[in-house]
Short mmCIF file of C-alpha atoms and ligand atoms in Angstrom, two decimals:
data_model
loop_
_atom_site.label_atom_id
_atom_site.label_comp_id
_atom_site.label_asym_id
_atom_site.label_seq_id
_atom_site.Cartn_x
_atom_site.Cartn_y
_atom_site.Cartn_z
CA UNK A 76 186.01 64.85 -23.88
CA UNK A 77 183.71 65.58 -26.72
CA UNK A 78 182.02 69.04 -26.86
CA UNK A 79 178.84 67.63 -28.04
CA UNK A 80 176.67 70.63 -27.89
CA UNK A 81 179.52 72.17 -30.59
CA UNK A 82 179.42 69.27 -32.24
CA UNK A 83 175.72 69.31 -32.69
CA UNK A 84 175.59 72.65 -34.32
CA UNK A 85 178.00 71.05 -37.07
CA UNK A 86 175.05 69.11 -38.34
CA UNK A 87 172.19 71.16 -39.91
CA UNK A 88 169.95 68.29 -39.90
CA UNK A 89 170.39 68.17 -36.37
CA UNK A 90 168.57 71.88 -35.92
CA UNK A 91 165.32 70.25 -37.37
CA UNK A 92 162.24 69.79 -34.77
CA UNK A 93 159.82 67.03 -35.68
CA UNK A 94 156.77 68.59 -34.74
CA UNK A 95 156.77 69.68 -30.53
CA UNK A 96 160.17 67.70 -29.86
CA UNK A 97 164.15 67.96 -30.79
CA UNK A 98 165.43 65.59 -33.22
CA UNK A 99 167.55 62.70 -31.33
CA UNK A 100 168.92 60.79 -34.00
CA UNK A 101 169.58 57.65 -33.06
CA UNK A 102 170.47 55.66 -35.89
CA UNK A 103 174.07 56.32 -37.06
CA UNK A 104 174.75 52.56 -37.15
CA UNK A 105 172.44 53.16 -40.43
CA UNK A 106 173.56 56.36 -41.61
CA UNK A 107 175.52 58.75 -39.77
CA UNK A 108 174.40 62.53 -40.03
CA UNK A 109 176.43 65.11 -42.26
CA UNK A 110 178.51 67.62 -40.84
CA UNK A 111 179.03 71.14 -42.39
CA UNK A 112 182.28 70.83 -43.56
CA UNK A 113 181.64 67.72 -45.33
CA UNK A 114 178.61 69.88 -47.20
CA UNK A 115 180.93 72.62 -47.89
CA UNK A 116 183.96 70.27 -49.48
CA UNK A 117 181.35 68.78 -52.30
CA UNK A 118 179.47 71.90 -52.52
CA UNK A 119 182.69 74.39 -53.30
CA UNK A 120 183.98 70.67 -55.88
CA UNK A 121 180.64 71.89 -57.39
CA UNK A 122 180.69 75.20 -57.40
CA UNK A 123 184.81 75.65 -58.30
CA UNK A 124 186.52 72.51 -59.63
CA UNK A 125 183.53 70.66 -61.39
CA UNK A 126 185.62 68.16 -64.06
CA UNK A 127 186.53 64.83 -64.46
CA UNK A 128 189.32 62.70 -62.69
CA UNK A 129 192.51 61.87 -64.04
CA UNK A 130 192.31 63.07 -67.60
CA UNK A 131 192.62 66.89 -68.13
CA UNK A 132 195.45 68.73 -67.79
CA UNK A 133 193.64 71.75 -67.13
CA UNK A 134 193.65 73.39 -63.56
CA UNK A 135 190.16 72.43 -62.44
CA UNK A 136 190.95 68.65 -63.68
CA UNK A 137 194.20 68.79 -61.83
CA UNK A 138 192.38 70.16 -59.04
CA UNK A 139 189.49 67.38 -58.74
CA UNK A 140 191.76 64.73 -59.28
CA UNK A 141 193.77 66.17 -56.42
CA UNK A 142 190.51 66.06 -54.02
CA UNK A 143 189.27 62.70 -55.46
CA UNK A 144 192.77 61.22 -54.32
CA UNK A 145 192.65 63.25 -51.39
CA UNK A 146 189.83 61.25 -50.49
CA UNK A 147 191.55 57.91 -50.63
CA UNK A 148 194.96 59.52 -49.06
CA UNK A 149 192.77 60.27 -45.58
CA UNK A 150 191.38 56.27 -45.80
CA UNK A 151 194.64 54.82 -46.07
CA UNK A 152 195.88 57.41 -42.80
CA UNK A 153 192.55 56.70 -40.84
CA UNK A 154 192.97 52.98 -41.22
CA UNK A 155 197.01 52.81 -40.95
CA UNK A 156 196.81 51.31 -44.88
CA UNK A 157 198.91 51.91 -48.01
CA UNK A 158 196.83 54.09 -50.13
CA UNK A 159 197.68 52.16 -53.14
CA UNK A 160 195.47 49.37 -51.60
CA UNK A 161 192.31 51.72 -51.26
CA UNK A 162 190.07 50.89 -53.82
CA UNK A 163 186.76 53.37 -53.71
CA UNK A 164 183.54 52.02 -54.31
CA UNK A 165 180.18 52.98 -54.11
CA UNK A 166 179.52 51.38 -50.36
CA UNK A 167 180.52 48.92 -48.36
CA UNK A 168 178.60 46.29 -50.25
CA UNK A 169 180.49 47.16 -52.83
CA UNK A 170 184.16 46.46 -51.53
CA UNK A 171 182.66 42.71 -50.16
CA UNK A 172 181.23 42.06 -54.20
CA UNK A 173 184.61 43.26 -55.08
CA UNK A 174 186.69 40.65 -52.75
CA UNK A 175 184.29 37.96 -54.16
CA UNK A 176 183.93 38.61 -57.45
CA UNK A 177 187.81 39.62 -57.80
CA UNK A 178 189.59 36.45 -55.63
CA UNK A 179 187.30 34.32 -54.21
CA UNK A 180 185.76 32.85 -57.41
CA UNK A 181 189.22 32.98 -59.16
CA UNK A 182 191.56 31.44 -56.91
CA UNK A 183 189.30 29.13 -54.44
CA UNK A 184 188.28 25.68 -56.49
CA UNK A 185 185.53 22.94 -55.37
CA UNK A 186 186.39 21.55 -51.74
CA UNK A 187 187.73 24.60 -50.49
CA UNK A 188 186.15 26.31 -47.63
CA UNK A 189 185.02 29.52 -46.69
CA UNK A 190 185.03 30.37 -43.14
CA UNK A 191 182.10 33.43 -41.95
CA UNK A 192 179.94 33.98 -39.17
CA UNK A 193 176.78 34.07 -38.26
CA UNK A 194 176.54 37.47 -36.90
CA UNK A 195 177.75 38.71 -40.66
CA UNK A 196 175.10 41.47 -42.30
CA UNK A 197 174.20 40.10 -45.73
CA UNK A 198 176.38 42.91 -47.45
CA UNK A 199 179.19 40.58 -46.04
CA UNK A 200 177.70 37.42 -46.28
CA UNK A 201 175.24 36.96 -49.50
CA UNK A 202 178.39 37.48 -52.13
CA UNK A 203 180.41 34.88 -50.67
CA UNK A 204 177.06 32.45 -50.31
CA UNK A 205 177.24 33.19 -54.43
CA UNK A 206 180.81 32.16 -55.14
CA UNK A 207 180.15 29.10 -53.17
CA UNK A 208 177.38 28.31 -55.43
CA UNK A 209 179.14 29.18 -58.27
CA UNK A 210 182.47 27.50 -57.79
CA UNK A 211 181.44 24.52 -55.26
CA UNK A 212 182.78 25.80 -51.76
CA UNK A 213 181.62 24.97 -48.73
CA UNK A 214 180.50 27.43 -46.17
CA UNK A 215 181.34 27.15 -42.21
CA UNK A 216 180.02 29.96 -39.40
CA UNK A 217 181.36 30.39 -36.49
CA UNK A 218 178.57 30.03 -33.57
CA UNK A 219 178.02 32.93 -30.86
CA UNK A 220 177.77 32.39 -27.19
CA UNK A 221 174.72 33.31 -25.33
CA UNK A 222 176.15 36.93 -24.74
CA UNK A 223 176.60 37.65 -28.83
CA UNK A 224 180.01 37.01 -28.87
CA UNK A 225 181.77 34.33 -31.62
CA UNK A 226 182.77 31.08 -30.15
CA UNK A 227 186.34 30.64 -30.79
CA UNK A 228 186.85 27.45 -29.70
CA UNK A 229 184.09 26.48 -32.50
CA UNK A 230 186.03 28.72 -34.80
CA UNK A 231 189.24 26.41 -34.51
CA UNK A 232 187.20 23.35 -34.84
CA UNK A 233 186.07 24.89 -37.64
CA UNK A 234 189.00 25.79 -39.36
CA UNK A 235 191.14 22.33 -38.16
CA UNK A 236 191.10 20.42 -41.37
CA UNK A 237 193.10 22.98 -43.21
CA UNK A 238 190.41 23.73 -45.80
CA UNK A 239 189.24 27.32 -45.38
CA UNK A 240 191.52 29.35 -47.69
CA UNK A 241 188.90 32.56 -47.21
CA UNK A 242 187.59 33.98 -44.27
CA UNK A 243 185.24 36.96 -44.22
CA UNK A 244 183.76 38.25 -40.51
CA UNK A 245 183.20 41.68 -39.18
CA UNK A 246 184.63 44.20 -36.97
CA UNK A 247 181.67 45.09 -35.13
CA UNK A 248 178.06 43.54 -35.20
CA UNK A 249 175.57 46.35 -36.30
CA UNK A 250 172.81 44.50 -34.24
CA UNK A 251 174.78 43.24 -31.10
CA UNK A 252 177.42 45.97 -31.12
CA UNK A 253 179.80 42.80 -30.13
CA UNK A 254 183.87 43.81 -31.06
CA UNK A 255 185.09 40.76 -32.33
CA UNK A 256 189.12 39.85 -31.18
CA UNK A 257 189.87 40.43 -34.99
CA UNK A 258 193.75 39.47 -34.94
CA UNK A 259 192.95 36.46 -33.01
CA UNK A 260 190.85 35.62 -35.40
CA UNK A 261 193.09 36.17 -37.94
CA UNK A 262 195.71 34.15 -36.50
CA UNK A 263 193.42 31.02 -35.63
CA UNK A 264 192.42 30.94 -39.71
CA UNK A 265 196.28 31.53 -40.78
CA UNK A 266 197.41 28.91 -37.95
CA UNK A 267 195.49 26.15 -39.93
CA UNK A 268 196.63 27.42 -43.57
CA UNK A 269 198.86 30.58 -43.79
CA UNK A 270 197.94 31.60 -47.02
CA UNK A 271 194.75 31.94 -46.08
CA UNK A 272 193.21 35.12 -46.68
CA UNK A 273 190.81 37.29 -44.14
CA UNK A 274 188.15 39.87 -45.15
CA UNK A 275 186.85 41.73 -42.47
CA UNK A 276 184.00 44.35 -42.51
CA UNK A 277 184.53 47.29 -41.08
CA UNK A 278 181.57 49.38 -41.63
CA UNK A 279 180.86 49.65 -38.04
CA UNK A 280 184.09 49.91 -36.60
CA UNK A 281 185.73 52.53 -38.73
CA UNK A 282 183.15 55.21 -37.91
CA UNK A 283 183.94 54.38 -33.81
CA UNK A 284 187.15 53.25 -32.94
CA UNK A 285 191.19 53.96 -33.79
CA UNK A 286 191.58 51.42 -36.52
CA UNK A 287 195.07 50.27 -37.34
CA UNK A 288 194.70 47.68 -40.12
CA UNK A 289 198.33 46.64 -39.57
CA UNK A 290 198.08 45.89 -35.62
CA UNK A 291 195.00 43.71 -37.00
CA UNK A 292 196.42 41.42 -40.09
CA UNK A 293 193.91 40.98 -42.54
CA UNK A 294 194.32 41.24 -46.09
CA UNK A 295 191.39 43.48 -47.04
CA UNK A 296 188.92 45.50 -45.33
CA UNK A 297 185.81 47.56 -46.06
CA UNK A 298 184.47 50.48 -44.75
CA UNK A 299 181.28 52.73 -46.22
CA UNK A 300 181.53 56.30 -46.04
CA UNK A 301 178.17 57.29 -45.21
CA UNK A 302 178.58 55.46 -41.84
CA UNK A 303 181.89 57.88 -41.44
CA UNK A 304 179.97 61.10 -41.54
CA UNK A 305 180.80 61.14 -45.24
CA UNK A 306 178.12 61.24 -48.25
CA UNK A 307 176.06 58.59 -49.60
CA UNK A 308 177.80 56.81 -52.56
CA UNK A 309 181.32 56.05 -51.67
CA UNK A 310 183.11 53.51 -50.03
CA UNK A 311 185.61 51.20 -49.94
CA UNK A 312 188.05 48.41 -50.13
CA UNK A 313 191.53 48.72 -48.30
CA UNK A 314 193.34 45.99 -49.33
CA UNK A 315 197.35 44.83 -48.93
CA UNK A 316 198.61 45.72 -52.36
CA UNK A 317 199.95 42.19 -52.96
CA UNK A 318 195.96 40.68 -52.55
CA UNK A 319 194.91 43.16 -55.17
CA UNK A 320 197.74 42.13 -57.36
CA UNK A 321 196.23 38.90 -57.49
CA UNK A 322 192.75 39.92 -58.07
CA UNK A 323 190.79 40.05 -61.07
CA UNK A 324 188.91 43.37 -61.85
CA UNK A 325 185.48 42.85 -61.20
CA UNK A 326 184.11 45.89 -63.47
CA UNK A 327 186.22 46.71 -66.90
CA UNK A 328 186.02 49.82 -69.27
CA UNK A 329 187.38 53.02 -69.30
CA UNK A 330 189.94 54.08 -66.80
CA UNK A 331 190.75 50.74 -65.37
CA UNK A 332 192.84 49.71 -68.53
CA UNK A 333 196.38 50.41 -69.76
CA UNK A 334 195.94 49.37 -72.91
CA UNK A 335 193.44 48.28 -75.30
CA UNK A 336 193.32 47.17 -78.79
CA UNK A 337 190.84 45.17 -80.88
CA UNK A 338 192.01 41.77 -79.43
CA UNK A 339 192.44 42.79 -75.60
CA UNK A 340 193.41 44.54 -72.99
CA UNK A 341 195.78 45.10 -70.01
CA UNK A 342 195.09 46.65 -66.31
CA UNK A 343 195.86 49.93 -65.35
CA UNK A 344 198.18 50.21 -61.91
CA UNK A 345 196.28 49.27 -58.44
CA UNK A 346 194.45 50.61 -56.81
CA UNK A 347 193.00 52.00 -60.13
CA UNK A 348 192.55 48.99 -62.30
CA UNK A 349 189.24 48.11 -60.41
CA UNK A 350 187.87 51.50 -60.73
CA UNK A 351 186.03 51.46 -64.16
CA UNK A 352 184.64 54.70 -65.53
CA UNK A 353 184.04 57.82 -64.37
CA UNK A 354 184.04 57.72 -60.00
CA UNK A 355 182.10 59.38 -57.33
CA UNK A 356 184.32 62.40 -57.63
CA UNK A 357 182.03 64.85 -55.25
CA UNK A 358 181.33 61.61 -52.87
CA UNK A 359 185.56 60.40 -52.75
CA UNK A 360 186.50 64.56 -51.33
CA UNK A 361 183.19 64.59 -49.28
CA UNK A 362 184.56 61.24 -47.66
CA UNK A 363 188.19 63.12 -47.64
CA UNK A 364 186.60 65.69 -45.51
CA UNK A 365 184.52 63.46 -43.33
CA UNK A 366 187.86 61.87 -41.94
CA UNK A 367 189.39 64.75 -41.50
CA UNK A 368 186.00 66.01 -39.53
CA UNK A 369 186.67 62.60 -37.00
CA UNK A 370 190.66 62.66 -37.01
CA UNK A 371 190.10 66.25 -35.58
CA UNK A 372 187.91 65.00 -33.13
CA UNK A 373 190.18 61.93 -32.44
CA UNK A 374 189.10 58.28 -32.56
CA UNK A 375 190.24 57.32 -29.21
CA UNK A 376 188.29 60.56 -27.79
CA UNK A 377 185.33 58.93 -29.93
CA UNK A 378 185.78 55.77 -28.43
CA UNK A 379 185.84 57.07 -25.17
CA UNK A 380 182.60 58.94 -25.44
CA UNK A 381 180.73 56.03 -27.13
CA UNK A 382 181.75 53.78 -23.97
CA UNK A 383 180.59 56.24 -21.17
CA UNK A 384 177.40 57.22 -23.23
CA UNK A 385 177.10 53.40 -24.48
CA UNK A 386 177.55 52.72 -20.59
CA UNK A 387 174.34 54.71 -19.62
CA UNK A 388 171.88 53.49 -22.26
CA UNK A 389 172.70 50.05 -21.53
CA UNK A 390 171.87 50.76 -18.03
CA UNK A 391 168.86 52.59 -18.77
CA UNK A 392 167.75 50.11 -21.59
CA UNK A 393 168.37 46.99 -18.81
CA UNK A 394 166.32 48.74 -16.15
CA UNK A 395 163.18 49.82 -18.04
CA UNK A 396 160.36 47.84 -18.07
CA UNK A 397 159.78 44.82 -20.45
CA UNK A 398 163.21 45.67 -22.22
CA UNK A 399 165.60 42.69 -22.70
CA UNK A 400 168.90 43.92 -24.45
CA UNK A 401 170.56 41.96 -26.72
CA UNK A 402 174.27 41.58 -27.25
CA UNK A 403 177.61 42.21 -24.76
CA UNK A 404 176.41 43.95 -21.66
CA UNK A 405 179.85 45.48 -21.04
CA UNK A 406 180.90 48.20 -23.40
CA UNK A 407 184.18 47.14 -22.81
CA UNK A 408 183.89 44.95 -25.77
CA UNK A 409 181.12 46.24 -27.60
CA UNK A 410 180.29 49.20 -29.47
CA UNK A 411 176.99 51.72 -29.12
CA UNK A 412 174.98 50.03 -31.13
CA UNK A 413 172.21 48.33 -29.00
CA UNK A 414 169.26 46.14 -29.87
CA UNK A 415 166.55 45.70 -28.11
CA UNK A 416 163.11 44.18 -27.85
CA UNK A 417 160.29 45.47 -25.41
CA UNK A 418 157.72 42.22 -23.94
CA UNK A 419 154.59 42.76 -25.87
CA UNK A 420 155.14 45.38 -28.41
CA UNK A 421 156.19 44.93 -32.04
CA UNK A 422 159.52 46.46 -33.08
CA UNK A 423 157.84 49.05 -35.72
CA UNK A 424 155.30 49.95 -32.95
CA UNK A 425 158.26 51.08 -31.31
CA UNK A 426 160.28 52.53 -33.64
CA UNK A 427 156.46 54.58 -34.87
CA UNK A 428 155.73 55.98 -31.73
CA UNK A 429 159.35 57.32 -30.78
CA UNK A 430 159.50 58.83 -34.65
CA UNK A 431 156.46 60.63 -33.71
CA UNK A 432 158.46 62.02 -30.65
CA UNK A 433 161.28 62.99 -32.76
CA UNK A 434 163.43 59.65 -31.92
CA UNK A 435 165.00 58.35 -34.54
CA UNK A 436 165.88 54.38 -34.11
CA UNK A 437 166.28 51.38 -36.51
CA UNK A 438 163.88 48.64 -36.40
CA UNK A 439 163.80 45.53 -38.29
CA UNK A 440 166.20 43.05 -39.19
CA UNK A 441 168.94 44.56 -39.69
CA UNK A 442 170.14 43.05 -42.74
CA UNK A 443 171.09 40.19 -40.57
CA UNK A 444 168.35 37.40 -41.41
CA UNK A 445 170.16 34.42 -39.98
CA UNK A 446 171.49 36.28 -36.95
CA UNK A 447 168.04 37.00 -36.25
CA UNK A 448 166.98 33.43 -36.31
CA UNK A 449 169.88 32.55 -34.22
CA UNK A 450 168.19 35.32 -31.22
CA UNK A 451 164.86 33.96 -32.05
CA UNK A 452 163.41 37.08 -33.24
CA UNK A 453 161.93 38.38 -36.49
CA UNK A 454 163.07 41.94 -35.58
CA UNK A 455 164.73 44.54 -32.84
CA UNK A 456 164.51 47.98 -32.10
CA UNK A 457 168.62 49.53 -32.30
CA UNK A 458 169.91 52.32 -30.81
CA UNK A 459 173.03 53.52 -32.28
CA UNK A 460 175.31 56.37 -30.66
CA UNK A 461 178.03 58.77 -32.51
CA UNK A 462 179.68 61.99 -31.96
CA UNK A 463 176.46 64.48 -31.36
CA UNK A 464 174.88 62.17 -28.97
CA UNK A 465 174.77 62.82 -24.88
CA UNK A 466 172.83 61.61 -21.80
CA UNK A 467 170.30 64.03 -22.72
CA UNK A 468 169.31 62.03 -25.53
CA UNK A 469 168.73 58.68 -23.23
CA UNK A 470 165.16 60.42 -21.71
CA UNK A 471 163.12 60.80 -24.57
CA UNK A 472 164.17 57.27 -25.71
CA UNK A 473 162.67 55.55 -21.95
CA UNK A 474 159.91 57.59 -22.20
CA UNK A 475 158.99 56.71 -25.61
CA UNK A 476 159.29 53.21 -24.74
CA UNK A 477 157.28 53.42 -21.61
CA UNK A 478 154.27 55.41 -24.29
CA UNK A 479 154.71 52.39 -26.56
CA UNK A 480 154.00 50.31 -24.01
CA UNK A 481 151.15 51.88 -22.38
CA UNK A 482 149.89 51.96 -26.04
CA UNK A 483 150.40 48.50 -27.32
CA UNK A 484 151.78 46.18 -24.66
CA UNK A 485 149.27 43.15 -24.20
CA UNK A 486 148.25 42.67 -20.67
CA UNK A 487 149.86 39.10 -19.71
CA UNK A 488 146.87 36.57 -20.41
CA UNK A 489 146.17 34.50 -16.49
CA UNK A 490 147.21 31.62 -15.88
N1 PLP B 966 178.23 45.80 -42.94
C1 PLP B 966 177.65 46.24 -41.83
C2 PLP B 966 178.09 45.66 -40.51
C3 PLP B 966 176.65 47.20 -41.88
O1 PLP B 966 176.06 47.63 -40.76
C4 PLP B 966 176.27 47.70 -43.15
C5 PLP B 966 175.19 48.70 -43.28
O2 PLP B 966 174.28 48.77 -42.49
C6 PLP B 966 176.92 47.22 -44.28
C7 PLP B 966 177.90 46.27 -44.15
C8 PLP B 966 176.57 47.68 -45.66
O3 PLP B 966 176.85 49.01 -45.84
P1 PLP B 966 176.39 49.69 -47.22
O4 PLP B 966 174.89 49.53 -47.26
O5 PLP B 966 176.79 51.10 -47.09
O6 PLP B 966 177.04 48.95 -48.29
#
């Protein structure tokens, strides 16, 4: 069990009052808070080992290159992955640009097909939509049922004609919180071509749940590190070593190359040859401490918490009044991020009045255009739980809710 009150007092920002109330931040599916030791890691790069990465010889270079690899050492562990397959990037948009720019417009050609979903957020959906343009692929998206989860039956229709050599679908939906069956995904794409190869987007299962990118068989994966309790500004791609053999580097300059002369160059070793110039040195040991902050906590322990808390807001969310929830009703395959709309009031009325009360939720679209269309909404209100949430943070939610309402709701015109 999580010591969440402990926990709490990790986070400065979480000792701020907004006005008369606590803060109850309730948006880590956005942006996760940042916990102390994370601070402390970039602050004492600042303050002790301030250099550049992978070029002096002198101890504070030896000593930042040490921490920036550090960084990508404690990826590779948290997601079971070879660390010479951890590319860093700036985000998670980042790693999905990378896996599109880098294979999919080299080695797919016109008539192939690229199989997504339509729960994808646009960071893992828009690049893909661009190499189809550019190189002439066609795109196919696996439906969802009417409880947010993909239809896999669709999926192997979808896939039957042996023409999707890429697939790219997340881990977890940031607006339905669904878990997608990831292997079995997996396996119904490589069933109908096995060299096809399977992105998957992580960035909101990494932060939540014991990740072993083995167990799951997919060729590449990214993550963002500000969703991990890490700093803004990193990321990354964890990729099998043999896929980013094959891939082209997507940014070229300094640092990336072996050699150059006036005619050309060659690529430096992977993971390295697609990190051009200097990197986010402060952000890559901030990220190194930020896994070591949830290892020490203990995914499964994370997990566990998320479920039982994830458990009660669903409950309390489903009985309030006007609330319809949206997504997997049983946390058993769904994570604690829940959207929500409330009969009568608009999503930023919401998400204005609980600000004022110190609640901190997402409202919007969520990155996730054509999902919305798919629930018939323009926007939801989400609710996203992590590590320094409890029960006691369920309250001031209802009751900002119930305000909103009284405030805004229109009364139901008669019949
Ligand atoms: N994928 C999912 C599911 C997300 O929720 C997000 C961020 O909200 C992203 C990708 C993009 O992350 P970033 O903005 O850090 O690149």
């Amino acid at each position: 069990m999580l010591d969440v009150a402990a926990i709490r007092r990790e986070f400065p920002t979480l000792q701020r009052r907004i006005g008369d109330h606590r803060l109850v931040y309730l948006d880590a599916a956005a942006s996760a808070q940042t916990p102390r030791v994370v601070l402390d890691a970039m602050d004492r790069y600042y303050r002790t080992a301030r250099s550049n990465v992978h070029r002096g010889v002198y101890p504070l270079a030896e000593e930042a290159t040490a921490g920036y690899e550090a960084g990508r050492t404690a990826l590779a562990r948290l997601l079971g992955a070879d660390p010479r397959g951890v590319v860093l990037t700036r985000n998670a948009t980042e790693a999905c640009n990378l896996v599109a720019y880098g294979y999919v417009r080299h080695h797919l050609r016109a008539g192939d097909a690229i199989l997504s979903t339509v729960m994808e957020h646009h960071a893992n959906m828009v690049p893909f939509w661009h190499a189809a343009q550019a190189n002439d692929l066609e795109l196919r998206h696996v439906p969802i049922t009417s409880d947010g989860r993909l239809d896999l039956d669709a999926a192997r229709e979808l896939v039957a004609d042996g023409r999707v050599r890429f697939a790219a679908f997340t881990h977890v939906s940031n607006v339905l919180g669904t878990i997608n069956p990831v292997a079995e995904l997996a396996g119904i794409v490589r069933a109908a071509d096995p060299h096809a190869v399977v992105h998957v987007d992580g960035a909101q299962a990494a932060p939540h749940l014991p990740v072993d990118l083995s167990a799951l068989d997919v060729d590449s994966y990214a993550v963002t590190g500000h969703k991990l309790c890490g700093p803004t500004g990193i990321g990354a791609l964890v990729a099998r070593p043999e896929l980013l053999e094959r891939m082209e580097p997507f940014m070229t300059g300094g640092e990336m190359i072996r050699d150059v002369t006036l005619d050309g160059a060659t690529w430096n070793e992977i993971p390295h040859r697609f990190e051009a110039g200097t990197p986010m040195i402060a952000e890559a040991i901030g990220l190194g401490a930020a896994v070591g902050f949830l290892e020490d906590l203990g995914l499964d322990v994370v997990r566990a918490h998320e479920v039982e808390l994830g458990g009660m807001f669903l409950a309390g969310l489903r009985d309030a009044a006007g609330v319809e929830v949206h997504g997997p009703t049983d946390m058993t395959d769904r994570g604690a991020a829940i959207s929500f709309t409330v009969e009568g009031v608009h999503p930023h009325d919401i998400g204005a009045v609980l600000g004022d009360r110190g609640v901190c939720v997402r409202v919007g679209h969520h990155c996730c255009k054509p999902l919305m269309r798919e629930l018939g909404a323009s926007a939801t209100v989400r609710a996203s739980l992590h590590v320094h949430n409890d029960a006691d943070d369920l309250e001031p939610l209802l009751e900002g809710i119930s305000a909103a309402r009284a405030m805004f709701a229109r009364p139901a015109v008669p019949a």
